[in-house]
Each structure stands twice: as C-alpha cells, then as structure tokens.
PDB file of C-alpha atoms in Angstrom:
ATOM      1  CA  UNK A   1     109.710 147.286 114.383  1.00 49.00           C
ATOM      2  CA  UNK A   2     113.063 145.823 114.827  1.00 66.00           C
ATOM      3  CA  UNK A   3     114.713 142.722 113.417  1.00 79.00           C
ATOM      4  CA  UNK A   4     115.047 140.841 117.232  1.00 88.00           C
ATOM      5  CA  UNK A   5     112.171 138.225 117.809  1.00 92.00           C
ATOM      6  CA  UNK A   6     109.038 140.148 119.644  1.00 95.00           C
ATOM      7  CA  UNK A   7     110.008 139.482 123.395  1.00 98.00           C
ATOM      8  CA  UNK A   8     106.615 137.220 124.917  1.00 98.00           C
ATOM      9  CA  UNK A   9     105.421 138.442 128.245  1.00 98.00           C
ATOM     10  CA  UNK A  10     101.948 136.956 130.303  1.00 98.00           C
ATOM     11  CA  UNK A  11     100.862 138.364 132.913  1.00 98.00           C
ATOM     12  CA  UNK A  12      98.977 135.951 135.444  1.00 97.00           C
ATOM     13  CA  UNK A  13      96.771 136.817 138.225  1.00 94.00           C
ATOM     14  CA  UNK A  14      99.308 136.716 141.059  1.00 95.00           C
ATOM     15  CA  UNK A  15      99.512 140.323 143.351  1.00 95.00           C
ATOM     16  CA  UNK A  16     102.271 142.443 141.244  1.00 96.00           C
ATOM     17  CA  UNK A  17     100.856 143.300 138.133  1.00 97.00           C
ATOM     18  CA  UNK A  18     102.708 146.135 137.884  1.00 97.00           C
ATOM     19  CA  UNK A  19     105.819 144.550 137.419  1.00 98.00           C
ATOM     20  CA  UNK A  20     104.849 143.442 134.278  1.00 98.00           C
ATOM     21  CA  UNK A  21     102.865 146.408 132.837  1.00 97.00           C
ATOM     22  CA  UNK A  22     106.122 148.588 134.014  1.00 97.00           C
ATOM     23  CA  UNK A  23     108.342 146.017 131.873  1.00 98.00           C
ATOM     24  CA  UNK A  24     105.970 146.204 128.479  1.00 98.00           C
ATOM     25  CA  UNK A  25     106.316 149.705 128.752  1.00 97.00           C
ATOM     26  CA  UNK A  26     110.269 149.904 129.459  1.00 97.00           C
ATOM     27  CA  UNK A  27     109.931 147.368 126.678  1.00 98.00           C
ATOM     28  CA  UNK A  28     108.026 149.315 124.508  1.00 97.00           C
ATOM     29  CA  UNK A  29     109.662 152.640 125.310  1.00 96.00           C
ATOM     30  CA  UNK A  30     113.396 150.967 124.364  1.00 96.00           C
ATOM     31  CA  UNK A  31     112.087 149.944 120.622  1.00 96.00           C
ATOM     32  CA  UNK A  32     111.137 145.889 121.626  1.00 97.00           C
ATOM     33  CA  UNK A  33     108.119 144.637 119.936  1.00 96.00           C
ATOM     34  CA  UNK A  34     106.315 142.584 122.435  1.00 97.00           C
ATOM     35  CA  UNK A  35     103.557 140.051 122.326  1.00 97.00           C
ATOM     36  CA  UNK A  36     101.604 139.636 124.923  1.00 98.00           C
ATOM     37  CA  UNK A  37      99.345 137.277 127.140  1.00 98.00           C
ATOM     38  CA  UNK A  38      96.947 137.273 130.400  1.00 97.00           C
ATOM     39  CA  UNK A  39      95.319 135.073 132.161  1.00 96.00           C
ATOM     40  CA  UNK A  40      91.079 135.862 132.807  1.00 94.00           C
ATOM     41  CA  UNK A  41      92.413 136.255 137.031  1.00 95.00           C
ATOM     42  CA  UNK A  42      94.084 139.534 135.162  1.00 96.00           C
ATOM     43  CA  UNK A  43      91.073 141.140 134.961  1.00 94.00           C
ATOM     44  CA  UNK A  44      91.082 141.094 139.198  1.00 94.00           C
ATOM     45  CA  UNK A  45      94.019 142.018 139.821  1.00 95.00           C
ATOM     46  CA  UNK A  46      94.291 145.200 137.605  1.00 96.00           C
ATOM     47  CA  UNK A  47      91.302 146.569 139.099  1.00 94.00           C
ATOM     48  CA  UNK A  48      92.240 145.578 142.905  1.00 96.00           C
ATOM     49  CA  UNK A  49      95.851 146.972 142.424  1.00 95.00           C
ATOM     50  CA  UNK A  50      95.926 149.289 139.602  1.00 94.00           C
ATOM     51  CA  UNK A  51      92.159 150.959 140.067  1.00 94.00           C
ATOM     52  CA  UNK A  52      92.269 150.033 135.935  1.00 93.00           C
ATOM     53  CA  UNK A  53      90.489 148.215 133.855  1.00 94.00           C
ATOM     54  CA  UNK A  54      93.052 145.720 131.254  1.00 95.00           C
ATOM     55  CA  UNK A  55      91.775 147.829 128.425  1.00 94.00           C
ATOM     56  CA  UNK A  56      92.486 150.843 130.216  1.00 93.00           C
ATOM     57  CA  UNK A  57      96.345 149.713 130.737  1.00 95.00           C
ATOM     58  CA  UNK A  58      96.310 148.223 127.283  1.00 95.00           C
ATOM     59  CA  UNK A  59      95.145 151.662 125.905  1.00 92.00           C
ATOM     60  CA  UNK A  60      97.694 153.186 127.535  1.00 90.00           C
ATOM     61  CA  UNK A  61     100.771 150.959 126.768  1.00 93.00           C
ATOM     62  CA  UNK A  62      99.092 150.601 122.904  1.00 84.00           C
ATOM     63  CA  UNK A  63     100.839 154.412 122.563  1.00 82.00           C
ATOM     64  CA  UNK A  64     104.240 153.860 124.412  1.00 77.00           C
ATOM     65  CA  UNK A  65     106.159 153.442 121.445  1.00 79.00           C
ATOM     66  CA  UNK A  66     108.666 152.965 118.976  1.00 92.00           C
ATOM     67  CA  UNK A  67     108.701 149.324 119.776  1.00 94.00           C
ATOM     68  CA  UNK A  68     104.776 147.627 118.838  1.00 95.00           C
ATOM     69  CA  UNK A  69     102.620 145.823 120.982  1.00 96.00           C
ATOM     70  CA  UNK A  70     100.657 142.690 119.641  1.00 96.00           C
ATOM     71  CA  UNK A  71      97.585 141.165 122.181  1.00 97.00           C
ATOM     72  CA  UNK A  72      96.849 137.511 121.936  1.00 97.00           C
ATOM     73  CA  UNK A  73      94.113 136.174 123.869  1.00 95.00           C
ATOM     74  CA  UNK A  74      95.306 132.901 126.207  1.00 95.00           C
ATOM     75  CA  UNK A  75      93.073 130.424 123.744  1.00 96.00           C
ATOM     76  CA  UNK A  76      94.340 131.817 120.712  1.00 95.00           C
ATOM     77  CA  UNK A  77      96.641 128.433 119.763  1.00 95.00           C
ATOM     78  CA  UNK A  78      97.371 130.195 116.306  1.00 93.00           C
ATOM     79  CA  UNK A  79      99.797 132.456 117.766  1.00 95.00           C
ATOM     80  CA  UNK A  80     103.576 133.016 117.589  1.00 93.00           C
ATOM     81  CA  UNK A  81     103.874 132.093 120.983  1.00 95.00           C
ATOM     82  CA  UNK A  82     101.886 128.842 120.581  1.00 95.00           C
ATOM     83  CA  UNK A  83     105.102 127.112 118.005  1.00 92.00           C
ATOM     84  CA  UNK A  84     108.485 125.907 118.155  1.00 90.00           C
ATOM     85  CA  UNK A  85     108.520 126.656 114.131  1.00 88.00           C
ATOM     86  CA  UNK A  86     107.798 130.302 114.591  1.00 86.00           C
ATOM     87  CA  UNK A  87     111.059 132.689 114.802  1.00 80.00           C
ATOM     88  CA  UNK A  88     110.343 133.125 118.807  1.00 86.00           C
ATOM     89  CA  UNK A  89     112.245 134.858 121.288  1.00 94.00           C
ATOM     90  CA  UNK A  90     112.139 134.937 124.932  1.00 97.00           C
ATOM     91  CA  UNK A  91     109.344 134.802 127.154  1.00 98.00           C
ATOM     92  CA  UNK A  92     108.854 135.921 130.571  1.00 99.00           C
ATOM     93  CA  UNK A  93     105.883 135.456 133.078  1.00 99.00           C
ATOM     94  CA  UNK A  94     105.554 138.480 135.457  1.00 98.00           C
ATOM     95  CA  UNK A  95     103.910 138.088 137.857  1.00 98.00           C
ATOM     96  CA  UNK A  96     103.903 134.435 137.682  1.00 98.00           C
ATOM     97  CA  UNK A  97     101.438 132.503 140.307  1.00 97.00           C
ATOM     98  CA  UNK A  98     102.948 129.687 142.054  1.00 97.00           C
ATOM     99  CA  UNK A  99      99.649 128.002 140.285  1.00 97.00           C
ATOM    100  CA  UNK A 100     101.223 128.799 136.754  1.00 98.00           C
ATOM    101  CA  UNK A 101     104.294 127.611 137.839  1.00 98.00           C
ATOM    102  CA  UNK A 102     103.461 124.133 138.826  1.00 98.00           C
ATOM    103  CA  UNK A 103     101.035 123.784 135.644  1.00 98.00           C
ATOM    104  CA  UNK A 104     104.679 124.990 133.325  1.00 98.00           C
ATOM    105  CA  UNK A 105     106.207 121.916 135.538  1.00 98.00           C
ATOM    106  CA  UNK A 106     103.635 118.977 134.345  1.00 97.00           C
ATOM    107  CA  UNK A 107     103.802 120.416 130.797  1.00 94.00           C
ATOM    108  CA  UNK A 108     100.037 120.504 130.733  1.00 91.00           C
ATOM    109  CA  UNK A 109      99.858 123.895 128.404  1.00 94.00           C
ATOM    110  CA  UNK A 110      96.141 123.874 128.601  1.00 96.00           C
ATOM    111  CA  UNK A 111      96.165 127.875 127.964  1.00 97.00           C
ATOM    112  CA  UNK A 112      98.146 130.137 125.315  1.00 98.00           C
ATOM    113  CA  UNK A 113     100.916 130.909 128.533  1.00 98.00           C
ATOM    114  CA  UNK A 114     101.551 128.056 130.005  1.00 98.00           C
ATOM    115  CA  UNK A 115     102.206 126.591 126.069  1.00 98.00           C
ATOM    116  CA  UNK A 116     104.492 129.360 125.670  1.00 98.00           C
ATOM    117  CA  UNK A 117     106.640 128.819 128.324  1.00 98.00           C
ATOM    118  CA  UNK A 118     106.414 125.221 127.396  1.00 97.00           C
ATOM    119  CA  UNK A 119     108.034 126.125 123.871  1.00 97.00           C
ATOM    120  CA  UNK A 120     110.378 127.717 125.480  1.00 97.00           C
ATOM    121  CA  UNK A 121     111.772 124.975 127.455  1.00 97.00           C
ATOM    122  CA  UNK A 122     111.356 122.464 124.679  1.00 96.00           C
ATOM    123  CA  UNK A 123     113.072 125.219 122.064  1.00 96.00           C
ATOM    124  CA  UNK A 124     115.710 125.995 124.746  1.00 96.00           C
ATOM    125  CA  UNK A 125     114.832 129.853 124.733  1.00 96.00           C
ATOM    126  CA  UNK A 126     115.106 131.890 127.390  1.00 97.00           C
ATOM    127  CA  UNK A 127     112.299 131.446 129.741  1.00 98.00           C
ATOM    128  CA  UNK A 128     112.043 133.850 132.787  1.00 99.00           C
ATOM    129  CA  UNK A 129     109.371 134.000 135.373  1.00 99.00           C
ATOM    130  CA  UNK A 130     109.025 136.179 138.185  1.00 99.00           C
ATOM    131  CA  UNK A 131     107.088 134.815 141.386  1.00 97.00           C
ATOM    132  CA  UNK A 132     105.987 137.741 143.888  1.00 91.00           C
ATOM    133  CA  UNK A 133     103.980 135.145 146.456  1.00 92.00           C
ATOM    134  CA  UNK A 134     105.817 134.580 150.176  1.00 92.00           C
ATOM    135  CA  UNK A 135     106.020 132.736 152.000  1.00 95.00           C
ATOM    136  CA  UNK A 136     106.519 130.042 149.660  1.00 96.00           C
ATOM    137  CA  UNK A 137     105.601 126.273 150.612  1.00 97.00           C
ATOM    138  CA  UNK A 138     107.928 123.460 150.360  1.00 98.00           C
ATOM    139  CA  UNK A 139     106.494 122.249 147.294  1.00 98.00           C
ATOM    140  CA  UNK A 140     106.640 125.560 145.684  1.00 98.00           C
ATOM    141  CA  UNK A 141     110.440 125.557 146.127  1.00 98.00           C
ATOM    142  CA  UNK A 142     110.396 122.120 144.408  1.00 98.00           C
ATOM    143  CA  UNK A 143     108.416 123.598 141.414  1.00 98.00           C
ATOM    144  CA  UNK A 144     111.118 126.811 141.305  1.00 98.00           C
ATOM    145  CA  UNK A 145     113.630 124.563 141.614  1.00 98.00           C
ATOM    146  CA  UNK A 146     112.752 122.180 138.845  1.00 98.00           C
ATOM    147  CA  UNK A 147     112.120 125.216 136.268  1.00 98.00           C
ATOM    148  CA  UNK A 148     115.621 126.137 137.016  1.00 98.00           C
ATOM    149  CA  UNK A 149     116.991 122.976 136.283  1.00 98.00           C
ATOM    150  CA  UNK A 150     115.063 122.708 133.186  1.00 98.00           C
ATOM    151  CA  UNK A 151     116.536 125.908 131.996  1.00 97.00           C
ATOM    152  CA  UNK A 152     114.081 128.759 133.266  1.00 98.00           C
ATOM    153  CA  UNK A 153     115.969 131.563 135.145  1.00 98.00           C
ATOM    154  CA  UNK A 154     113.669 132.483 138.468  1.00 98.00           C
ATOM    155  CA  UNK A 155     113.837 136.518 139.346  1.00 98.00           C
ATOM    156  CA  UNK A 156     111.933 136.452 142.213  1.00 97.00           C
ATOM    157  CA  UNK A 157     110.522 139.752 142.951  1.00 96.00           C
ATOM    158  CA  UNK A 158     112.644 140.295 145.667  1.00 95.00           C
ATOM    159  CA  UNK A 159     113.502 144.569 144.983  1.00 94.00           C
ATOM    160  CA  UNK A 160     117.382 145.292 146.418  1.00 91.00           C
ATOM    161  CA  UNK A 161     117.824 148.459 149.040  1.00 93.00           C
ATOM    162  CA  UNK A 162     121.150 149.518 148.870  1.00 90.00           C
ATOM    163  CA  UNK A 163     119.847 152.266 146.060  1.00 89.00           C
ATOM    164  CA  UNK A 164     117.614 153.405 148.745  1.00 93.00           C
ATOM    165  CA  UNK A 165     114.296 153.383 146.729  1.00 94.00           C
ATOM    166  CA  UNK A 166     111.843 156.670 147.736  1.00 95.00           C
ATOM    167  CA  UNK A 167     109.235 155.044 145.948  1.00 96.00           C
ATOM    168  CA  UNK A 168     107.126 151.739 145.519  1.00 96.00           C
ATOM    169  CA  UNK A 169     108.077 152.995 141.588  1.00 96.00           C
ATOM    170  CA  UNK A 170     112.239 152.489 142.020  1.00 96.00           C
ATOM    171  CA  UNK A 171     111.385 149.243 143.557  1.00 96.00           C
ATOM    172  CA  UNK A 172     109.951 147.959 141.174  1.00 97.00           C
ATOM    173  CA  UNK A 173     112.065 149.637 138.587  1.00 97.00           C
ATOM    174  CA  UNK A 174     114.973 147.232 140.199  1.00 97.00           C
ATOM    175  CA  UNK A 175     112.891 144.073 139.358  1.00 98.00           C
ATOM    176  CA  UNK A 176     112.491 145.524 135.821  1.00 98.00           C
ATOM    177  CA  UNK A 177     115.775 146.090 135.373  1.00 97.00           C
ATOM    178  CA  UNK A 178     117.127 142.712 136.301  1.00 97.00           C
ATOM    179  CA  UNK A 179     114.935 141.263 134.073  1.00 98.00           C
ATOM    180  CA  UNK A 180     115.653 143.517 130.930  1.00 98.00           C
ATOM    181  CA  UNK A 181     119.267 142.800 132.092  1.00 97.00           C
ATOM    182  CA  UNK A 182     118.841 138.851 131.129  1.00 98.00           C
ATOM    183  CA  UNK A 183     117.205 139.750 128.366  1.00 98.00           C
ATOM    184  CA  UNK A 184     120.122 141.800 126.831  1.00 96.00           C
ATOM    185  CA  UNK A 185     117.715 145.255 126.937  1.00 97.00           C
ATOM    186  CA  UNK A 186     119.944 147.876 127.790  1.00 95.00           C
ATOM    187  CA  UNK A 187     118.425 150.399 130.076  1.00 95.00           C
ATOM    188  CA  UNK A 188     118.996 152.372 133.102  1.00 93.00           C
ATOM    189  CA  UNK A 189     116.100 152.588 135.733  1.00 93.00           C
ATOM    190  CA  UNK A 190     118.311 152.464 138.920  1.00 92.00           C
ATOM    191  CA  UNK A 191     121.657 152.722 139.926  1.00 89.00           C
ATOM    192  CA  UNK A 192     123.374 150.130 139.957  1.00 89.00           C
ATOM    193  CA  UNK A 193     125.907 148.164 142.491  1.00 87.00           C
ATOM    194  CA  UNK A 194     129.900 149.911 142.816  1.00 80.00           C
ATOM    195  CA  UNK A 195     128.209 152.509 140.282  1.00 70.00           C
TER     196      UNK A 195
END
C-alpha cells in the first residue's frame, strides 16, 4: 500500500472489457491500490469477450500485486467512492456505455458508479471515462461533450497505429497507456511518438 489515494475504476457493460481489466492489472502491477466497481451487464460481457467468469478475472487480478485491490459492489453506498469527505482520488470508467454516460450527465447516481463519477465532478477530481461504442449518435456527442466541459477528460478507445501493433494486446496496451499517462502512472507498454 502506498500513500496516493486508491485510483477508482468501474467497469460497465459496454464491448471492451479488457481495457479495463488490462488497466487494474498495469495498475496493480505498478504498486496503485485500486478500488473497484461493475455494473450486473459485467457479468455478460466477461463471459461473451473474455470466455471468464468476473470471479475468475477477479481471482486472477486479486494476485497481481504489490499495489491491493479492494471490490465494492455497485449498491454498496458505504464506500470510499460513494463521499466527497473520503480522501478520494481519481476515477475512471473503462469501458464506459454511452448509457452510463448520459446517466453521469443528469447526476442521477442511482448506482455506486455513476455516484462516483458524480463525486468526482462535484470534488473536482479527475474523472476519466473511456467510451469504445461507434458510431456514436448526435446526442451521444452532446453527452461527451458536456462531461468535458464539466471537467471529465474523454479517452475514447480509439488505439493509434504508427507503433504498428502485432497484436489486439499492443492495442489495447496504447489505450492503457494514455490513460495511466493522465493519471501520472508512469509506465511503458508501447513506444511512444518521436521515441
């Protein structure tokens, strides 16, 4: 355990869970404690893209080391994530629906994620989410666009080429490593640009 705030992360439902299982473990791996949510369309989407079971990948990232991993289920309203008062850090949604992100726009914070992303905009912490749906609808721009205004930073998962990627693993590494990048994580999963 380290004296930085636990870095939040939910996963949601949306097609790319293994961004965010990739960035709890680079998490994990580079001594961050993390706390973590997931939606109940989780469940789906691990076993349709990840032939897993959550308990399975939660097993598995439970041993990854020296930084801890805490589990909170989305109701739990008693958690770290759930207050302004608690000594929070920054929280990122990945993937993050296009559903999530229009419930984090009316404030409505009817589950444990969408309440901590909500603290984070009221608390002015960093707030990061990381759609993966296209094409996106007109009104799905507006939601993006209002989150960014409000102070969220959008990483689309949009992976960059010009490392030429050999696997669907570096691509997704790139994502990861943008997003460690805003969080001040220092790591090294792909080259990078003029490198």
């Amino acid at each position: 355990m380290n004296n930085s705030p636990a870095i939040g992360i939910g996963w949601t439902g949306a097609s790319g869970l293994v961004y965010g299982v990739r960035l709890v473990d680079v998490l994990l791996h580079a001594g961050r404690d993390v706390n973590l949510v997931f939606s109940d369309a989780v469940r789906q989407t691990a076993h349709a893209e990840m032939g897993l079971d959550v308990a399975g990948i939660l097993d598995r990232l439970g041993t990854m080391g020296p930084g801890s991993l805490r589990v909170f289920d989305q109701h739990d309203f008693s958690s770290p994530l759930a207050s302004g008062s608690a000594h929070g850090g920054p929280f990122v949604i990945v993937p993050c629906s296009m559903g999530t992100v229009g419930r984090i726009v009316a404030g409505t914070s009817e589950s444990l994620l969408l309440r901590a992303a909500d603290v984070c905009l009221k608390e002015r912490r960093p707030l990061i989410v990381v759609p993966r749906e296209t094409p996106l609808a007109t009104h799905h721009l507006e939601h993006l666009a209002t989150l960014s205004a409000r102070g969220a930073l959008v990483v689309a998962a949009m992976p960059g080429f010009y490392h030429r990627p050999q696997s669907v693993g570096e691509m997704v590494d790139f994502i990861v490593q943008r997003v460690c990048d805003h969080l001040g994580v220092d790591v090294e999963l792909t080259p990078r640009w003029g490198a």
